[in-house]
mmCIF file of C-alpha atoms in Angstrom:
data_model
loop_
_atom_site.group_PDB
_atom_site.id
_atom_site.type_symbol
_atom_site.label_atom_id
_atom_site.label_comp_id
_atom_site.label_asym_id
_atom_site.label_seq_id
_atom_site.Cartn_x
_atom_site.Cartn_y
_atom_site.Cartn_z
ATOM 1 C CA UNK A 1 121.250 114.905 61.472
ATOM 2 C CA UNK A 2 122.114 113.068 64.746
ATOM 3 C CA UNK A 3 120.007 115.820 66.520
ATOM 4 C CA UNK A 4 117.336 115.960 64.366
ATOM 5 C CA UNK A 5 116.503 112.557 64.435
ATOM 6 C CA UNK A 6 116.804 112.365 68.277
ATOM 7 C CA UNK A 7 114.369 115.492 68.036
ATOM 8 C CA UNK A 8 112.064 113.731 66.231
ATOM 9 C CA UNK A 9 112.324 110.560 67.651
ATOM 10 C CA UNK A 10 112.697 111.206 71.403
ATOM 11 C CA UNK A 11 111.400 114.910 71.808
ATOM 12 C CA UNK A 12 108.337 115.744 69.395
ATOM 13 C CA UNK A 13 106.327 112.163 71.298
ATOM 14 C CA UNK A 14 106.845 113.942 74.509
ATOM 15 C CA UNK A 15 105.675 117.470 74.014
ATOM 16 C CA UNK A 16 102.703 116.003 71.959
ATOM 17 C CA UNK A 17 102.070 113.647 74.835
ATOM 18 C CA UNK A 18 102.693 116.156 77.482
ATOM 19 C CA UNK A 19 100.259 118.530 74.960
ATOM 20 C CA UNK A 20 97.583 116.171 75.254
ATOM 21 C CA UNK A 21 98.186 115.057 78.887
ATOM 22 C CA UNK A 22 98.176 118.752 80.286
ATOM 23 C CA UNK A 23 94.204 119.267 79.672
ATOM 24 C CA UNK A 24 91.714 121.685 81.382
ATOM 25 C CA UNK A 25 91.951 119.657 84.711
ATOM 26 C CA UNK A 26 95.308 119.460 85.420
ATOM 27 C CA UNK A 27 95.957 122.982 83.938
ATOM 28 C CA UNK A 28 94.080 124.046 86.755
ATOM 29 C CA UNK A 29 94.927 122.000 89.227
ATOM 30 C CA UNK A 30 91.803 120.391 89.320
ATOM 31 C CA UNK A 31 92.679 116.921 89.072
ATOM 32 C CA UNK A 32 95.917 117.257 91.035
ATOM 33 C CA UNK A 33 93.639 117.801 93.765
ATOM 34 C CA UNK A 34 91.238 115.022 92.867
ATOM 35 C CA UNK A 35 93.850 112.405 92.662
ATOM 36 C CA UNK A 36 96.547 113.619 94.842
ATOM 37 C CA UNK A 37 96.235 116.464 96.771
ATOM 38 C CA UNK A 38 93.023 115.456 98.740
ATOM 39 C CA UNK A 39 94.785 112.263 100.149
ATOM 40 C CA UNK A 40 97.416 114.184 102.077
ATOM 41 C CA UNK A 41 100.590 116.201 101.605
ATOM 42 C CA UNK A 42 102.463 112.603 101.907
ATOM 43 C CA UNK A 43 99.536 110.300 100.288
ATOM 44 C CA UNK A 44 99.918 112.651 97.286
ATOM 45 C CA UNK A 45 104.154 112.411 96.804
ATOM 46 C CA UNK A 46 102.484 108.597 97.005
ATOM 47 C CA UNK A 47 100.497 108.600 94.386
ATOM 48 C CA UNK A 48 102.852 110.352 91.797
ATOM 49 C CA UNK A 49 105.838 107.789 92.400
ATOM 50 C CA UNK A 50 103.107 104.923 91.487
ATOM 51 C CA UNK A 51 101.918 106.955 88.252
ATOM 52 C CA UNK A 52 105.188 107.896 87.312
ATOM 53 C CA UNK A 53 106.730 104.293 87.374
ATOM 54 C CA UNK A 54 103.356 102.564 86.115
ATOM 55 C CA UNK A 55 102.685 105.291 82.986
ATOM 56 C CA UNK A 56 106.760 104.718 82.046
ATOM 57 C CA UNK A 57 106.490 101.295 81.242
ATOM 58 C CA UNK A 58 103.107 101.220 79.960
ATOM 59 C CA UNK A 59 103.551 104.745 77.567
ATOM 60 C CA UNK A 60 107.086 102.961 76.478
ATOM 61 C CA UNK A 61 105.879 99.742 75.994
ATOM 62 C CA UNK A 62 102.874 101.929 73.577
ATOM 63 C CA UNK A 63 105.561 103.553 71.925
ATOM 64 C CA UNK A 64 107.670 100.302 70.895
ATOM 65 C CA UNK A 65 104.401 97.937 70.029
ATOM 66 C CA UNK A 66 103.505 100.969 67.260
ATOM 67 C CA UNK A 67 107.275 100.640 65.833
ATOM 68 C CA UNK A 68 107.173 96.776 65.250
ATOM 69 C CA UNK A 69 104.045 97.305 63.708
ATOM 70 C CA UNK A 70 104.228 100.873 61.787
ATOM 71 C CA UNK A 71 100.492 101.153 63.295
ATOM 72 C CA UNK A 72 100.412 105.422 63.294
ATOM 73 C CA UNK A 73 96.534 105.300 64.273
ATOM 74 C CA UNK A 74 94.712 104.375 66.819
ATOM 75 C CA UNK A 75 92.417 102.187 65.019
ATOM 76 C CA UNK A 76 96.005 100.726 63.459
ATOM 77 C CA UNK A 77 97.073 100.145 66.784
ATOM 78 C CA UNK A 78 94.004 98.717 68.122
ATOM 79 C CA UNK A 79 93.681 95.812 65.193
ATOM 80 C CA UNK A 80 97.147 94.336 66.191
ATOM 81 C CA UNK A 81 96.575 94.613 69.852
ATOM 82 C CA UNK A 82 93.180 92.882 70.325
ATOM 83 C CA UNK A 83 92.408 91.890 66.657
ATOM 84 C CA UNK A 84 88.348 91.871 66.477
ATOM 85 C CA UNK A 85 87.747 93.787 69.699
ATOM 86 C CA UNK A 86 89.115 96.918 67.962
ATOM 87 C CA UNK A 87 85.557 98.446 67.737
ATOM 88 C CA UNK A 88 85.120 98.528 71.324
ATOM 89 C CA UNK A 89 88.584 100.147 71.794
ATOM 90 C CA UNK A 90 87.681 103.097 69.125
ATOM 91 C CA UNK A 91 84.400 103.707 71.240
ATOM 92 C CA UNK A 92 85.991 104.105 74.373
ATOM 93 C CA UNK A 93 89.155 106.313 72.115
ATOM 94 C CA UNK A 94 85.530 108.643 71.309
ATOM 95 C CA UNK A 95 84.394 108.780 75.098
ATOM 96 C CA UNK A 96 87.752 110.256 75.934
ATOM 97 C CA UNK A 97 87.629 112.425 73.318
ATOM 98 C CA UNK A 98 84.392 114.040 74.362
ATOM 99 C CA UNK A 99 85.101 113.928 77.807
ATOM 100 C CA UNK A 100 88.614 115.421 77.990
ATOM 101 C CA UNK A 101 87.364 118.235 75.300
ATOM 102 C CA UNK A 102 84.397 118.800 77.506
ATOM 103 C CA UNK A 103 86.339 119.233 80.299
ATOM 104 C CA UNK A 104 89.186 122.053 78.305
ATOM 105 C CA UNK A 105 85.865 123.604 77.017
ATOM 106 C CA UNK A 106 84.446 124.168 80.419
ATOM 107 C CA UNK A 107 87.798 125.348 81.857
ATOM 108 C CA UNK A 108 88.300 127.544 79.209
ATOM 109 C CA UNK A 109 85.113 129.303 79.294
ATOM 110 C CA UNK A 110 85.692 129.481 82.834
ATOM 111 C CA UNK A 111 89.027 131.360 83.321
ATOM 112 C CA UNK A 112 87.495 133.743 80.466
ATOM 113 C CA UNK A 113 84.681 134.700 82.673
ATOM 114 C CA UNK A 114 86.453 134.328 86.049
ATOM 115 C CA UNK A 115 89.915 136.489 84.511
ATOM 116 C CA UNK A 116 87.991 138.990 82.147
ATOM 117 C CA UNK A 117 84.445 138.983 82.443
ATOM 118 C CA UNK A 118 83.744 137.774 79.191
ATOM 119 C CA UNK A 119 81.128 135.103 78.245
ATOM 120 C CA UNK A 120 82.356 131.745 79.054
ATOM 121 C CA UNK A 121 81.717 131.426 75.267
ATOM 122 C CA UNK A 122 84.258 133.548 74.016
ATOM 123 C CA UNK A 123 86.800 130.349 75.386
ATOM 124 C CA UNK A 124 84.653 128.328 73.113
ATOM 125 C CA UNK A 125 85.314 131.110 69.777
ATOM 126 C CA UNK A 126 89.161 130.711 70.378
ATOM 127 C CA UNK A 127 89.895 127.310 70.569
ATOM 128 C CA UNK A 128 87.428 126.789 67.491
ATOM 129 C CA UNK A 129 89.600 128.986 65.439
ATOM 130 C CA UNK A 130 92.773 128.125 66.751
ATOM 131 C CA UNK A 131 92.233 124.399 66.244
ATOM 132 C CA UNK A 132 90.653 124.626 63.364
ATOM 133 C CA UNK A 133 93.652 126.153 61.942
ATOM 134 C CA UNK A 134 96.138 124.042 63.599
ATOM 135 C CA UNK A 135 93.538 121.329 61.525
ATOM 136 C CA UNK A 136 94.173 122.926 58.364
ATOM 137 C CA UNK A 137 98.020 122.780 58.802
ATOM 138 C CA UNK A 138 98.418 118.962 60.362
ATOM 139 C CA UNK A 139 100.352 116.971 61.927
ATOM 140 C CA UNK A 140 104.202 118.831 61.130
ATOM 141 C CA UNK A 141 102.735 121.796 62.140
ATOM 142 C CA UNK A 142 101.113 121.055 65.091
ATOM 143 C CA UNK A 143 104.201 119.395 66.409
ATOM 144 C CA UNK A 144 106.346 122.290 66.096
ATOM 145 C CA UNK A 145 103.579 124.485 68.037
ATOM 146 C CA UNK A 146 103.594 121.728 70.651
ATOM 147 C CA UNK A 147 107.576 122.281 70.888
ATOM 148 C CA UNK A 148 107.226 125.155 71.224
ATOM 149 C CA UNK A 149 104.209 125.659 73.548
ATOM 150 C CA UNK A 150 106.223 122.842 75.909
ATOM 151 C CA UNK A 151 109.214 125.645 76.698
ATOM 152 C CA UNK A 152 106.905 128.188 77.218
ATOM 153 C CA UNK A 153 104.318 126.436 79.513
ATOM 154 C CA UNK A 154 106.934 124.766 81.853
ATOM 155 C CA UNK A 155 108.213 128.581 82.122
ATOM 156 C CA UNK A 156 105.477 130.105 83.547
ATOM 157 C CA UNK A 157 104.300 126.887 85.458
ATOM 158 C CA UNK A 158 107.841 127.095 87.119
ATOM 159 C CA UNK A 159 107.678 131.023 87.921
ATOM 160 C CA UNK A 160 104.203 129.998 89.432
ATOM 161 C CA UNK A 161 105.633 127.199 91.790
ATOM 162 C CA UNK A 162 108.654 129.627 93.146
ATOM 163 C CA UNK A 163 106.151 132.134 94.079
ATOM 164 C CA UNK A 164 104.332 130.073 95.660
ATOM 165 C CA UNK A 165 106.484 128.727 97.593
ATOM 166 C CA UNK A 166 107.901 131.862 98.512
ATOM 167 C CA UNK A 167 104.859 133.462 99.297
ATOM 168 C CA UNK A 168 103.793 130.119 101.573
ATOM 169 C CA UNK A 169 107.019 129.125 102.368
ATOM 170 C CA UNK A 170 105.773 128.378 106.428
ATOM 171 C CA UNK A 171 102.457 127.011 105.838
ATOM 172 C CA UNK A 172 104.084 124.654 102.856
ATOM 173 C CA UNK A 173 106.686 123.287 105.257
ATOM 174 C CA UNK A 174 104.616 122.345 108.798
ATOM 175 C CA UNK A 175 101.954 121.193 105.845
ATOM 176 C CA UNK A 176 104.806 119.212 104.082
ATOM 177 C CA UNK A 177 106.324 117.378 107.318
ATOM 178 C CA UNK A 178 103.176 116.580 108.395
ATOM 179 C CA UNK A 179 103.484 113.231 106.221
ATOM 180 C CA UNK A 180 99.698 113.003 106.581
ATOM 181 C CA UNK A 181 98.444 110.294 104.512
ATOM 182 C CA UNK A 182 94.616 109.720 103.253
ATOM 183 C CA UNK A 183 93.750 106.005 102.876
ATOM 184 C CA UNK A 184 92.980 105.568 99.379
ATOM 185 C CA UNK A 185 95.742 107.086 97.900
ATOM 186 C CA UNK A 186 96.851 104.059 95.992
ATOM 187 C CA UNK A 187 93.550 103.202 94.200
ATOM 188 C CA UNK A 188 93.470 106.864 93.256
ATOM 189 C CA UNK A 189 97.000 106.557 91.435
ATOM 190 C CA UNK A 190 95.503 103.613 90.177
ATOM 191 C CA UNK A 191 92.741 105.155 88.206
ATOM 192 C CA UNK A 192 94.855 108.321 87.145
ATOM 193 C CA UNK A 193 97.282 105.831 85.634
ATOM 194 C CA UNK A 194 94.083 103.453 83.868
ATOM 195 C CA UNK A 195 92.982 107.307 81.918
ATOM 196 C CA UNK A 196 96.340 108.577 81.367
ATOM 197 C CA UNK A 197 97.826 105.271 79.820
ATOM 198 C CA UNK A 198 95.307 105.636 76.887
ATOM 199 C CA UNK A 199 96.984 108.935 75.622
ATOM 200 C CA UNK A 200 99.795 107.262 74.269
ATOM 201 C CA UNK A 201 97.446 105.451 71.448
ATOM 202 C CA UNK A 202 95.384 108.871 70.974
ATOM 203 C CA UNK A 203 98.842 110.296 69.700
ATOM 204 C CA UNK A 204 100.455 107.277 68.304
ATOM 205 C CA UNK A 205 100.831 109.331 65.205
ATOM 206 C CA UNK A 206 103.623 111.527 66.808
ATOM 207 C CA UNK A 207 105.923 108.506 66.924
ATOM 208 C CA UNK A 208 107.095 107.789 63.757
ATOM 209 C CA UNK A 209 110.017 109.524 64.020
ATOM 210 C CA UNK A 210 110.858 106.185 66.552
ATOM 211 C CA UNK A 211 113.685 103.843 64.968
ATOM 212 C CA UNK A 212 114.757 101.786 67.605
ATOM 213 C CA UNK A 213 113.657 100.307 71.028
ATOM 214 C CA UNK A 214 116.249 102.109 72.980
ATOM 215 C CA UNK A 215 114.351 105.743 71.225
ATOM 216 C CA UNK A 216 111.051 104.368 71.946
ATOM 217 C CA UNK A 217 111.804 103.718 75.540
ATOM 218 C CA UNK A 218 112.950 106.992 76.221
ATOM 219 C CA UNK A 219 110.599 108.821 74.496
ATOM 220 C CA UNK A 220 108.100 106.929 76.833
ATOM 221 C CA UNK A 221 109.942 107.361 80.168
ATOM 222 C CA UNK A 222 110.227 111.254 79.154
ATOM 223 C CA UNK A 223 106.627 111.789 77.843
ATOM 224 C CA UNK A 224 105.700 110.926 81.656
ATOM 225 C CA UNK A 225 108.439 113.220 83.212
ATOM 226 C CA UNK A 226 106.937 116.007 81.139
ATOM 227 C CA UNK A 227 103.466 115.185 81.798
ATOM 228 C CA UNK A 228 103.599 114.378 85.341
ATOM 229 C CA UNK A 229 106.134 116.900 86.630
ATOM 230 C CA UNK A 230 103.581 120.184 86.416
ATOM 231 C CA UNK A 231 101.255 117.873 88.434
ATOM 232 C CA UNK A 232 103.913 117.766 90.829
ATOM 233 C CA UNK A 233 104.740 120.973 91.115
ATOM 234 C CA UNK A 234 101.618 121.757 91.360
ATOM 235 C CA UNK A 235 100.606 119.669 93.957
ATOM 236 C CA UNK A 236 103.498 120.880 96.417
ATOM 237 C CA UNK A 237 102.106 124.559 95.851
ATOM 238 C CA UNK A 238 98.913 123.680 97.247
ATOM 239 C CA UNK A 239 100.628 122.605 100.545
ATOM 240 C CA UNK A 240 100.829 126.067 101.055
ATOM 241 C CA UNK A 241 97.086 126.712 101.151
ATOM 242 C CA UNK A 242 96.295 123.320 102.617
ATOM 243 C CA UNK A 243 93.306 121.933 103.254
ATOM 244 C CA UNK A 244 91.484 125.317 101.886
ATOM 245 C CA UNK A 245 93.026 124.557 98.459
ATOM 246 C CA UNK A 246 90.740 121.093 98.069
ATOM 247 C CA UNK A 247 87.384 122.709 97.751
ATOM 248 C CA UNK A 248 87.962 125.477 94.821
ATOM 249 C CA UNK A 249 87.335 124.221 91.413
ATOM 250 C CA UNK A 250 89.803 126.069 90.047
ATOM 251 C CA UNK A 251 93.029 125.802 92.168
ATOM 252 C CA UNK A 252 95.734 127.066 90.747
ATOM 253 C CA UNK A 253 93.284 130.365 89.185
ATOM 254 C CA UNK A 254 92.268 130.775 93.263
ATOM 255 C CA UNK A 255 96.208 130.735 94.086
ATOM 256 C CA UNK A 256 97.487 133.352 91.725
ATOM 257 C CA UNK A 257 94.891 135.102 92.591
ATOM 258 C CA UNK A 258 96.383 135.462 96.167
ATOM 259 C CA UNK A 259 99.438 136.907 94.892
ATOM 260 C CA UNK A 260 98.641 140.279 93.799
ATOM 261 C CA UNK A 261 100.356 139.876 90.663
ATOM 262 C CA UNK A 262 98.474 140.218 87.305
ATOM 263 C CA UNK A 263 100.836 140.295 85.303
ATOM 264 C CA UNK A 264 101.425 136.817 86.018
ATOM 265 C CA UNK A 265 97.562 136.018 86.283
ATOM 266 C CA UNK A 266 97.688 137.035 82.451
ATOM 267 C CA UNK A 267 100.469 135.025 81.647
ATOM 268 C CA UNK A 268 98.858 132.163 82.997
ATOM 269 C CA UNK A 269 95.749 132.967 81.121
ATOM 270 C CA UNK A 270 97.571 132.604 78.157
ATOM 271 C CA UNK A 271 99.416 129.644 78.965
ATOM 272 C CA UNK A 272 96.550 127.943 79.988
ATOM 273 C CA UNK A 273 94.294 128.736 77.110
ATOM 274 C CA UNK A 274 97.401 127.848 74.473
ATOM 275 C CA UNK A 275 97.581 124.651 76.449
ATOM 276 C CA UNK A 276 93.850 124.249 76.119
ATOM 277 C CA UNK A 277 94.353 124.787 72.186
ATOM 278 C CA UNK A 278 97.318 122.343 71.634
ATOM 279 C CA UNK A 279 95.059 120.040 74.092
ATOM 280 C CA UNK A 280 92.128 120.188 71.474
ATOM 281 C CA UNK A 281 94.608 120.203 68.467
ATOM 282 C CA UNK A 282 96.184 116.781 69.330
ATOM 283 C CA UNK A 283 92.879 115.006 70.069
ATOM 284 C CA UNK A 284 91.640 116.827 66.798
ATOM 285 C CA UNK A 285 94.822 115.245 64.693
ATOM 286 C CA UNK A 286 94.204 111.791 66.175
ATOM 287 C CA UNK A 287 90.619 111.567 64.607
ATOM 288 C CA UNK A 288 91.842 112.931 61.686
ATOM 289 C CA UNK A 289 94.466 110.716 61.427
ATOM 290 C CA UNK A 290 92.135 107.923 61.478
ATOM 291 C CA UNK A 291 89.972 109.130 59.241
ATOM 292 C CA UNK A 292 93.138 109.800 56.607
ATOM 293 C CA UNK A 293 94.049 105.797 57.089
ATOM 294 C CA UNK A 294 90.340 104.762 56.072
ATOM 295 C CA UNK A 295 90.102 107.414 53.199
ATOM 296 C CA UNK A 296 93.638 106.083 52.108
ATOM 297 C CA UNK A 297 92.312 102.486 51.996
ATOM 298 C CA UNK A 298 88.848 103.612 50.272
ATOM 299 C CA UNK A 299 89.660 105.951 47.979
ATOM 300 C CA UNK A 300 93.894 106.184 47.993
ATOM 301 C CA UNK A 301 93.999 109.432 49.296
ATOM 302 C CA UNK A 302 93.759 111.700 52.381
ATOM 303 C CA UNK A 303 90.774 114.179 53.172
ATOM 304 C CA UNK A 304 91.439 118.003 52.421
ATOM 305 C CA UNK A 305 92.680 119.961 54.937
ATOM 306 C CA UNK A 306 89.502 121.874 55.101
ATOM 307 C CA UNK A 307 87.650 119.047 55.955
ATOM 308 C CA UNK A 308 90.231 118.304 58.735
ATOM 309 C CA UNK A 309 89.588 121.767 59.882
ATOM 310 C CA UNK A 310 85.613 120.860 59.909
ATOM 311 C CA UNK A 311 85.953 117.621 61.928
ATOM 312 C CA UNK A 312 87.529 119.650 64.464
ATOM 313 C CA UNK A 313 84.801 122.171 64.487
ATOM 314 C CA UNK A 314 82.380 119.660 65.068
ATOM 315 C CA UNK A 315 83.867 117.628 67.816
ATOM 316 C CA UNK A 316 84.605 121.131 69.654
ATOM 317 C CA UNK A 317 80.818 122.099 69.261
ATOM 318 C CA UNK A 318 79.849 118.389 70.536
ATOM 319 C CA UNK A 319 81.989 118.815 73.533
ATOM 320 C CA UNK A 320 80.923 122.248 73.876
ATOM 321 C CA UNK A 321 76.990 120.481 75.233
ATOM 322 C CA UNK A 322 78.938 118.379 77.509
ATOM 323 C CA UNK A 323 81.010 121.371 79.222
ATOM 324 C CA UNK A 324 77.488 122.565 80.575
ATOM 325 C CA UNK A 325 77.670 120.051 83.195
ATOM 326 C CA UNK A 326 80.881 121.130 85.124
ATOM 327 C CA UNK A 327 84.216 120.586 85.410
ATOM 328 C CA UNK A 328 84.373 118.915 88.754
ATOM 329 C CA UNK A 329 81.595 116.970 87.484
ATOM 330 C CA UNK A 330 83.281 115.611 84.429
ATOM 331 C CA UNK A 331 86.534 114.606 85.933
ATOM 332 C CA UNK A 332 85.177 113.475 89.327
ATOM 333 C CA UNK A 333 82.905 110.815 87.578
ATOM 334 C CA UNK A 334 83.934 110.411 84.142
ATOM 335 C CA UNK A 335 87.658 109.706 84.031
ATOM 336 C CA UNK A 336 87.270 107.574 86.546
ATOM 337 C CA UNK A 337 84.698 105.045 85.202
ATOM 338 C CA UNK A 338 85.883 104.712 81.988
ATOM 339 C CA UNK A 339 89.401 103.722 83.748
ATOM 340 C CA UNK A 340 88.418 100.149 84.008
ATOM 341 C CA UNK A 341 87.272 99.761 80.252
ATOM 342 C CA UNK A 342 90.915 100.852 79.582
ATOM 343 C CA UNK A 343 92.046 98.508 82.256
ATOM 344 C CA UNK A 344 90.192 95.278 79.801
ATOM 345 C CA UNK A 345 90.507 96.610 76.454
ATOM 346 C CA UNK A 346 94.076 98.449 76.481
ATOM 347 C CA UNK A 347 96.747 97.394 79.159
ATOM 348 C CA UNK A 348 96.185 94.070 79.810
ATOM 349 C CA UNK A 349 96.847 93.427 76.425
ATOM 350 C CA UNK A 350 99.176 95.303 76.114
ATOM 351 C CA UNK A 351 101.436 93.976 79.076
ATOM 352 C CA UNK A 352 100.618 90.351 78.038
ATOM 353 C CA UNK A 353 100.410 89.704 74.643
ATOM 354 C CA UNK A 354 101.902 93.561 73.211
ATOM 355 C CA UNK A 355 105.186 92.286 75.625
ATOM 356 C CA UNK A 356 105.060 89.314 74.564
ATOM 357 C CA UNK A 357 104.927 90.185 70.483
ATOM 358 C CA UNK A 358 108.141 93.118 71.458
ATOM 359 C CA UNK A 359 110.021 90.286 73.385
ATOM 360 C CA UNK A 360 109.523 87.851 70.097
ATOM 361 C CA UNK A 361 111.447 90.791 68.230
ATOM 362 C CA UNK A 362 114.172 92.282 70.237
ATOM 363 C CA UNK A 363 116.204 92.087 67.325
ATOM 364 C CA UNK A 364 114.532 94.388 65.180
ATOM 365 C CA UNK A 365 115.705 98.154 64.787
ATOM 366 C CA UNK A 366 113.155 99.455 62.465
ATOM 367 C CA UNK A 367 109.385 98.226 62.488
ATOM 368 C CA UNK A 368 108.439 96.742 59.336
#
């Protein structure tokens, strides 16, 4: 039982948050470029210590504000964190929605056409089916894909780094003690931390399992290991093909590529596109979850599950319109402009009055 509840408490928060986190950017190293990777081998190694210290608190400090106050939605969440202002909060929730399912749409449709030939809308067909049945199921379901998904993503993303650095092993070195360092670096971290810290209240529903402070600390501090570490990875790879690596839109596709190995350009494929699905899936859940909490309090009982399965459809199909515009495009000037409405509406609360309110009740185990 011990295990179990450490599983659900600890464990299932982190592989939905690293689910979520691990989109069509940093899947393909896109945004590990954008953020890290263009500011130097050293101005990168930089910028992840300041994300992963600055996400840690902020994703545990999430997690233990949603305990005290049982609030399993966003919009939940939102109401006891900046009381009236809560619409403004769901409408930026929706912008990050669209965007970051824009973005998995485009990348998807992408690696389909780049790997395979196929239309970039046959990307589109799978994760509409896939999420829509992942819809159907819920929120048990889903976390025991995400689980699941977790062990066999940071397999594959681990085979990919040792040949890498195998097959670059010179080149990554001289690149690596270069220490080269982009000014820069620091507001960059900045903004990767303002769009990432949201996550945590787009998948609030995962935590219930939370008890105590001690669980929802370290289900915070190891959401952010899991998220962040592929990044990582990922970003000492490219030192092997640095500064080429910066200018191809998909970086880690244009690596394997370079390896001769398709085997492993098919596993990747697959890993990707699953992540792209669990991706969708989790966003998917957190709308449905707050549309369960307002048909609760209308009518005193959920929507069907094939209505969840039709919200999902929708939102894909929205997105979908958006992907047309690029996935450089997208994350280059859309993550990081709706990083400062974050920076109002979400954490400064939260560090201020959401520490204050968890400081006020240190004693209690359970949220009531």
């Amino acid at each position: 039982m011990k295990l179990f509840g450490f599983l659900r408490a600890v464990i299932v928060p982190a592989c939905i948050y690293q689910s979520i986190a691990i989109a069509g950017a940093t899947a393909t190293g896109r945004d590990v470029v954008e953020y890290f990777t263009q500011y130097g081998p050293t101005g990168g190694i930089y910028g992840f210590i300041v994300v992963v210290a600055g996400l840690a608190v902020l994703v545990g400090l999430a997690y233990e504000f949603a305990r005290l106050y049982q609030a399993y939605d966003y919009q939940s969440f939102a109401k006891h964190l900046i009381g009236p202002f809560w619409p403004c909060f769901e409408f930026i929730v929706i912008v990050m929605l669209l965007l970051v399912l824009s973005v998995v749409a485009a990348a998807a449709g992408a690696m389909m056409h780049d790997s395979f030939g196929l239309p970039p809308v046959s990307g589109l067909l799978l994760m509409l089916v896939a999420i829509s049945v992942l819809a159907f199921f819920g929120r048990e379901v889903l976390a025991k894909v995400m689980v699941f998904w977790t062990g066999i993503l940071y397999l594959i993303f681990i085979t990919y780094f040792v040949l890498a650095l195998s097959a670059y092993e010179g080149n990554f070195t001289t690149t690596l003690f270069t220490r080269e360092v982009k000014g820069g670096w620091d507001y960059s971290a900045l903004k990767f931390i303002l769009y990432n810290s949201l996550l945590a209240p787009m998948m609030i529903y995962a935590t219930r399992g939370i008890r105590t402070r001690a669980q929802a600390y370290c289900a915070g501090v190891l959401s952010v290991i899991l998220a962040i570490l592929p990044s990582f990875l990922f970003h000492l790879s490219f030192l092997g093909k640095y500064p080429e690596i910066i200018s191809q839109a998909l970086p880690v596709h244009w690596m394997l590529s370079t390896f001769n190995m398709n085997w492993l350009v098919i596993a990747y494929l697959v890993v990707v596109l699953g992540t792209f699905i669990e991706t969708g899936s989790g966003m998917v859940q957190m709308m449905n979850e707050r549309i369960d909490n307002w048909s609760l309090k209308a009518r005193g009982r959920k929507i069907s599950p094939w209505l969840h399965s039709a919200i999902g459809i929708g939102i894909l199909l929205c997105c979908a319109v958006l992907a047309q515009y690029g996935v450089i495009a997208l994350i280059a000037k859309g993550y990081g402009t709706i990083g400062w409405a974050f920076l109002i509406l979400y954490i400064i609360p939260l560090v201020t009055y959401g520490l204050y309110r968890i400081l006020q009740n240190r004693q209690i185990e359970v949220g009531k």
